[in-house]
PDB file of C-alpha atoms and ligand atoms in Angstrom:
ATOM      1  CA  UNK P   1       0.041   0.004  -0.026  1.00 93.00           C
ATOM      2  CA  UNK P   2       1.056   3.517  -0.687  1.00 94.00           C
ATOM      3  CA  UNK P   3      -0.262   6.715   0.947  1.00 97.00           C
ATOM      4  CA  UNK P   4      -1.329   9.390  -1.464  1.00 98.00           C
ATOM      5  CA  UNK P   5      -2.206  12.957  -0.512  1.00 98.00           C
ATOM      6  CA  UNK P   6      -3.960  15.436  -2.757  1.00 98.00           C
ATOM      7  CA  UNK P   7      -6.402  18.399  -2.701  1.00 98.00           C
ATOM      8  CA  UNK P   8      -9.808  17.350  -3.896  1.00 98.00           C
ATOM      9  CA  UNK P   9     -12.261  20.049  -4.400  1.00 98.00           C
ATOM     10  CA  UNK P  10     -10.391  22.449  -2.235  1.00 98.00           C
ATOM     11  CA  UNK P  11      -9.930  20.015   0.670  1.00 98.00           C
ATOM     12  CA  UNK P  12      -6.953  17.927   1.732  1.00 98.00           C
ATOM     13  CA  UNK P  13      -7.589  14.332   1.040  1.00 98.00           C
ATOM     14  CA  UNK P  14      -5.395  11.309   1.658  1.00 98.00           C
ATOM     15  CA  UNK P  15      -5.603   7.571   1.847  1.00 97.00           C
ATOM     16  CA  UNK P  16      -3.709   4.259   1.515  1.00 97.00           C
ATOM     17  CA  UNK P  17      -4.054   2.737  -2.006  1.00 98.00           C
ATOM     18  CA  UNK P  18      -2.554  -0.125  -3.904  1.00 97.00           C
ATOM     19  CA  UNK P  19      -0.210   0.791  -6.644  1.00 96.00           C
ATOM     20  CA  UNK P  20      -2.806  -0.222  -9.177  1.00 97.00           C
ATOM     21  CA  UNK P  21      -5.539   1.974  -7.651  1.00 98.00           C
ATOM     22  CA  UNK P  22      -6.872   4.281 -10.328  1.00 98.00           C
ATOM     23  CA  UNK P  23      -7.696   7.919  -9.436  1.00 98.00           C
ATOM     24  CA  UNK P  24     -11.353   7.276 -10.445  1.00 98.00           C
ATOM     25  CA  UNK P  25     -11.421   4.402  -7.858  1.00 98.00           C
ATOM     26  CA  UNK P  26      -9.772   6.563  -5.161  1.00 98.00           C
ATOM     27  CA  UNK P  27     -12.329   9.375  -5.710  1.00 98.00           C
ATOM     28  CA  UNK P  28     -15.396   7.065  -5.831  1.00 98.00           C
ATOM     29  CA  UNK P  29     -14.496   4.409  -3.281  1.00 98.00           C
ATOM     30  CA  UNK P  30     -12.167   6.107  -0.852  1.00 98.00           C
ATOM     31  CA  UNK P  31     -13.604   9.622  -0.879  1.00 98.00           C
ATOM     32  CA  UNK P  32     -17.233   8.782  -1.703  1.00 98.00           C
ATOM     33  CA  UNK P  33     -17.285  11.298  -4.610  1.00 98.00           C
ATOM     34  CA  UNK P  34     -19.520   9.117  -6.775  1.00 98.00           C
ATOM     35  CA  UNK P  35     -20.391  11.904  -9.170  1.00 98.00           C
ATOM     36  CA  UNK P  36     -17.325  10.798 -11.211  1.00 98.00           C
ATOM     37  CA  UNK P  37     -18.846   7.890 -13.148  1.00 98.00           C
ATOM     38  CA  UNK P  38     -17.087   4.919 -14.562  1.00 98.00           C
ATOM     39  CA  UNK P  39     -18.491   3.751 -17.807  1.00 97.00           C
ATOM     40  CA  UNK P  40     -15.762   1.703 -19.316  1.00 96.00           C
ATOM     41  CA  UNK P  41     -12.426   1.764 -17.389  1.00 82.00           C
ATOM     42  CA  UNK P  42     -10.733   1.482 -20.708  1.00 92.00           C
ATOM     43  CA  UNK P  43     -10.312   5.197 -21.479  1.00 95.00           C
ATOM     44  CA  UNK P  44     -13.131   5.473 -24.016  1.00 97.00           C
ATOM     45  CA  UNK P  45     -16.270   6.892 -22.593  1.00 98.00           C
ATOM     46  CA  UNK P  46     -15.115  10.058 -20.739  1.00 98.00           C
ATOM     47  CA  UNK P  47     -17.754   9.646 -17.931  1.00 98.00           C
ATOM     48  CA  UNK P  48     -14.798   9.747 -15.506  1.00 98.00           C
ATOM     49  CA  UNK P  49     -13.346  13.222 -16.489  1.00 98.00           C
ATOM     50  CA  UNK P  50     -12.104  15.287 -13.685  1.00 98.00           C
ATOM     51  CA  UNK P  51      -9.654  18.220 -13.591  1.00 98.00           C
ATOM     52  CA  UNK P  52      -6.070  17.450 -12.465  1.00 98.00           C
ATOM     53  CA  UNK P  53      -4.064  20.736 -11.951  1.00 98.00           C
ATOM     54  CA  UNK P  54      -6.717  22.525 -14.119  1.00 97.00           C
ATOM     55  CA  UNK P  55      -6.543  20.025 -17.014  1.00 97.00           C
ATOM     56  CA  UNK P  56      -9.384  17.678 -18.048  1.00 98.00           C
ATOM     57  CA  UNK P  57      -8.271  14.156 -17.368  1.00 98.00           C
ATOM     58  CA  UNK P  58      -9.982  10.813 -17.654  1.00 98.00           C
ATOM     59  CA  UNK P  59      -9.613   9.641 -14.029  1.00 98.00           C
ATOM     60  CA  UNK P  60      -9.651   5.943 -15.082  1.00 98.00           C
ATOM     61  CA  UNK P  61      -6.410   6.623 -17.129  1.00 97.00           C
ATOM     62  CA  UNK P  62      -4.185   7.594 -14.231  1.00 97.00           C
ATOM     63  CA  UNK P  63      -3.203   5.982 -11.003  1.00 98.00           C
ATOM     64  CA  UNK P  64      -4.114   7.557  -7.733  1.00 98.00           C
ATOM     65  CA  UNK P  65      -0.393   7.542  -6.949  1.00 98.00           C
ATOM     66  CA  UNK P  66       0.278   9.663 -10.093  1.00 98.00           C
ATOM     67  CA  UNK P  67      -2.090  12.194  -8.719  1.00 98.00           C
ATOM     68  CA  UNK P  68      -0.091  12.489  -5.365  1.00 98.00           C
ATOM     69  CA  UNK P  69       0.200  16.135  -4.576  1.00 98.00           C
ATOM     70  CA  UNK P  70      -2.136  17.273  -7.259  1.00 98.00           C
ATOM     71  CA  UNK P  71      -5.088  19.756  -7.160  1.00 98.00           C
ATOM     72  CA  UNK P  72      -8.094  17.663  -8.303  1.00 98.00           C
ATOM     73  CA  UNK P  73     -11.640  19.020  -9.044  1.00 98.00           C
ATOM     74  CA  UNK P  74     -14.664  16.705  -9.548  1.00 98.00           C
ATOM     75  CA  UNK P  75     -18.215  17.422 -10.633  1.00 98.00           C
ATOM     76  CA  UNK P  76     -19.080  17.852  -6.954  1.00 98.00           C
ATOM     77  CA  UNK P  77     -17.187  21.077  -6.935  1.00 98.00           C
ATOM     78  CA  UNK P  78     -19.006  22.638  -9.778  1.00 98.00           C
ATOM     79  CA  UNK P  79     -22.162  24.018  -8.162  1.00 98.00           C
ATOM     80  CA  UNK P  80     -21.966  26.712  -5.448  1.00 97.00           C
ATOM     81  CA  UNK P  81     -22.382  25.736  -1.824  1.00 95.00           C
ATOM     82  CA  UNK P  82     -26.027  26.840  -1.940  1.00 97.00           C
ATOM     83  CA  UNK P  83     -26.644  24.573  -4.945  1.00 96.00           C
ATOM     84  CA  UNK P  84     -26.526  27.264  -7.552  1.00 98.00           C
ATOM     85  CA  UNK P  85     -25.292  25.546 -10.819  1.00 98.00           C
ATOM     86  CA  UNK P  86     -22.408  26.880 -12.706  1.00 98.00           C
ATOM     87  CA  UNK P  87     -22.963  28.262 -16.238  1.00 98.00           C
ATOM     88  CA  UNK P  88     -22.293  24.987 -17.976  1.00 98.00           C
ATOM     89  CA  UNK P  89     -24.545  22.952 -15.677  1.00 98.00           C
ATOM     90  CA  UNK P  90     -27.335  25.609 -16.042  1.00 98.00           C
ATOM     91  CA  UNK P  91     -27.029  25.497 -19.772  1.00 98.00           C
ATOM     92  CA  UNK P  92     -27.271  21.642 -19.813  1.00 98.00           C
ATOM     93  CA  UNK P  93     -30.457  22.023 -17.870  1.00 97.00           C
ATOM     94  CA  UNK P  94     -31.791  24.849 -19.910  1.00 97.00           C
ATOM     95  CA  UNK P  95     -31.107  23.195 -23.224  1.00 96.00           C
ATOM     96  CA  UNK P  96     -31.918  19.550 -22.332  1.00 95.00           C
ATOM     97  CA  UNK P  97     -28.250  18.479 -22.552  1.00 96.00           C
ATOM     98  CA  UNK P  98     -28.862  15.320 -20.748  1.00 95.00           C
ATOM     99  CA  UNK P  99     -31.111  12.276 -20.881  1.00 96.00           C
ATOM    100  CA  UNK P 100     -30.181   9.555 -18.511  1.00 97.00           C
ATOM    101  CA  UNK P 101     -27.412  11.690 -17.146  1.00 97.00           C
ATOM    102  CA  UNK P 102     -24.665   9.050 -16.888  1.00 98.00           C
ATOM    103  CA  UNK P 103     -22.268  10.800 -19.113  1.00 98.00           C
ATOM    104  CA  UNK P 104     -23.252  14.259 -17.812  1.00 98.00           C
ATOM    105  CA  UNK P 105     -20.411  14.739 -15.127  1.00 98.00           C
ATOM    106  CA  UNK P 106     -17.721  13.955 -17.623  1.00 98.00           C
ATOM    107  CA  UNK P 107     -19.358  16.127 -20.325  1.00 98.00           C
ATOM    108  CA  UNK P 108     -19.623  19.035 -17.803  1.00 98.00           C
ATOM    109  CA  UNK P 109     -16.033  18.681 -16.625  1.00 98.00           C
ATOM    110  CA  UNK P 110     -14.881  18.573 -20.254  1.00 98.00           C
ATOM    111  CA  UNK P 111     -16.936  21.541 -21.186  1.00 98.00           C
ATOM    112  CA  UNK P 112     -15.690  23.595 -18.247  1.00 98.00           C
ATOM    113  CA  UNK P 113     -12.046  22.804 -19.339  1.00 98.00           C
ATOM    114  CA  UNK P 114     -12.785  23.666 -22.999  1.00 98.00           C
ATOM    115  CA  UNK P 115     -14.336  27.002 -22.124  1.00 98.00           C
ATOM    116  CA  UNK P 116     -11.425  27.918 -19.826  1.00 98.00           C
ATOM    117  CA  UNK P 117      -8.976  27.406 -22.811  1.00 97.00           C
ATOM    118  CA  UNK P 118     -11.450  28.560 -25.563  1.00 98.00           C
ATOM    119  CA  UNK P 119     -14.160  30.883 -24.285  1.00 97.00           C
ATOM    120  CA  UNK P 120     -15.978  31.120 -27.535  1.00 96.00           C
ATOM    121  CA  UNK P 121     -15.698  27.757 -29.348  1.00 97.00           C
ATOM    122  CA  UNK P 122     -17.443  27.120 -32.586  1.00 95.00           C
ATOM    123  CA  UNK P 123     -19.781  24.108 -33.034  1.00 95.00           C
ATOM    124  CA  UNK P 124     -17.092  22.252 -34.818  1.00 96.00           C
ATOM    125  CA  UNK P 125     -14.540  22.862 -32.066  1.00 97.00           C
ATOM    126  CA  UNK P 126     -16.949  21.717 -29.455  1.00 97.00           C
ATOM    127  CA  UNK P 127     -17.694  18.496 -31.296  1.00 97.00           C
ATOM    128  CA  UNK P 128     -13.973  17.889 -31.823  1.00 97.00           C
ATOM    129  CA  UNK P 129     -13.209  18.557 -28.151  1.00 97.00           C
ATOM    130  CA  UNK P 130     -15.801  16.120 -27.086  1.00 97.00           C
ATOM    131  CA  UNK P 131     -14.547  13.236 -29.185  1.00 96.00           C
ATOM    132  CA  UNK P 132     -13.367  11.535 -25.951  1.00 97.00           C
ATOM    133  CA  UNK P 133     -16.859  11.750 -24.368  1.00 98.00           C
ATOM    134  CA  UNK P 134     -19.408   9.256 -25.354  1.00 97.00           C
ATOM    135  CA  UNK P 135     -23.202   9.732 -24.655  1.00 97.00           C
ATOM    136  CA  UNK P 136     -24.933   6.452 -24.970  1.00 95.00           C
ATOM    137  CA  UNK P 137     -28.281   8.249 -25.146  1.00 95.00           C
ATOM    138  CA  UNK P 138     -26.770  10.117 -28.193  1.00 86.00           C
ATOM    139  CA  UNK P 139     -27.801  13.489 -26.854  1.00 85.00           C
ATOM    140  CA  UNK P 140     -24.865  15.300 -28.602  1.00 94.00           C
ATOM    141  CA  UNK P 141     -26.887  17.852 -30.450  1.00 94.00           C
ATOM    142  CA  UNK P 142     -28.280  19.389 -27.298  1.00 96.00           C
ATOM    143  CA  UNK P 143     -24.909  18.943 -25.395  1.00 97.00           C
ATOM    144  CA  UNK P 144     -23.231  21.062 -28.055  1.00 97.00           C
ATOM    145  CA  UNK P 145     -25.925  23.519 -27.944  1.00 96.00           C
ATOM    146  CA  UNK P 146     -25.740  23.859 -24.198  1.00 97.00           C
ATOM    147  CA  UNK P 147     -21.971  24.379 -24.259  1.00 98.00           C
ATOM    148  CA  UNK P 148     -22.414  27.156 -26.945  1.00 97.00           C
ATOM    149  CA  UNK P 149     -25.180  28.777 -24.775  1.00 97.00           C
ATOM    150  CA  UNK P 150     -22.785  28.422 -21.632  1.00 98.00           C
ATOM    151  CA  UNK P 151     -20.244  30.462 -23.551  1.00 97.00           C
ATOM    152  CA  UNK P 152     -22.706  33.233 -24.282  1.00 96.00           C
ATOM    153  CA  UNK P 153     -23.164  32.510 -27.989  1.00 95.00           C
ATOM    154  CA  UNK P 154     -26.387  32.747 -29.773  1.00 90.00           C
ATOM    155  CA  UNK P 155     -27.798  29.253 -30.315  1.00 91.00           C
ATOM    156  CA  UNK P 156     -31.029  30.252 -32.069  1.00 84.00           C
ATOM    157  CA  UNK P 157     -29.522  29.187 -35.444  1.00 75.00           C
ATOM    158  CA  UNK P 158     -29.021  25.692 -34.100  1.00 73.00           C
ATOM    159  CA  UNK P 159     -32.127  23.670 -34.895  1.00 64.00           C
ATOM    160  CA  UNK P 160     -33.908  22.019 -32.102  1.00 62.00           C
ATOM    161  CA  UNK P 161     -33.441  18.174 -32.092  1.00 58.00           C
TER     162      UNK P 161
HETATM  163  S1  FES S 201     -14.482   5.297 -17.248  1.00 80.54           S
HETATM  164 FE1  FES S 201     -12.844   6.481 -17.893  1.00 80.54          FE
HETATM  165  S2  FES S 201     -13.032   6.735 -19.937  1.00 80.54           S
HETATM  166 FE2  FES S 201     -14.747   5.489 -19.447  1.00 80.54          FE
HETATM  167  S1  FES S 202     -27.352  11.375 -21.182  1.00 80.54           S
HETATM  168 FE1  FES S 202     -27.377   9.215 -21.131  1.00 80.54          FE
HETATM  169  S2  FES S 202     -25.406   8.730 -21.577  1.00 80.54           S
HETATM  170 FE2  FES S 202     -25.403  10.793 -22.044  1.00 80.54          FE
END
């Protein structure tokens, strides 16, 4: 066992993990942060995306030990303490950017990271960025629309699905 320590959602977190323990497992099973979903464990679906030192990362692709000392943010950190949704979360709600919701935490975390780097992405740029996020409900159209709306762009030209 190895002890890992990191900052998760602004708070110190530590635990004893096996060398093979994934960051996604550490977040979900050691810290109880089950908003980070695991859809594949094979780096394909993106349901497990979190931010590590400000970058969007599939948390099933790195070991908890690799995140030792890192600053990690999960979906649980995105709404304000009073429950007010962040701009991306609110836009997903307003534009029906989710159906079953399984992919949503990863989609939101990816979208937040995208908008940090590119505050006004085109539809094509959003679709390209989300290549690593799979929605098995296939709600991509409204997800893209929500992200454009969250960036303050006019989405009236995007037809309803
Ligand atoms: S659970 Fe990490 S990419 Fe699917
Ligand atoms: S909303 Fe169901 S997987 Fe995306």
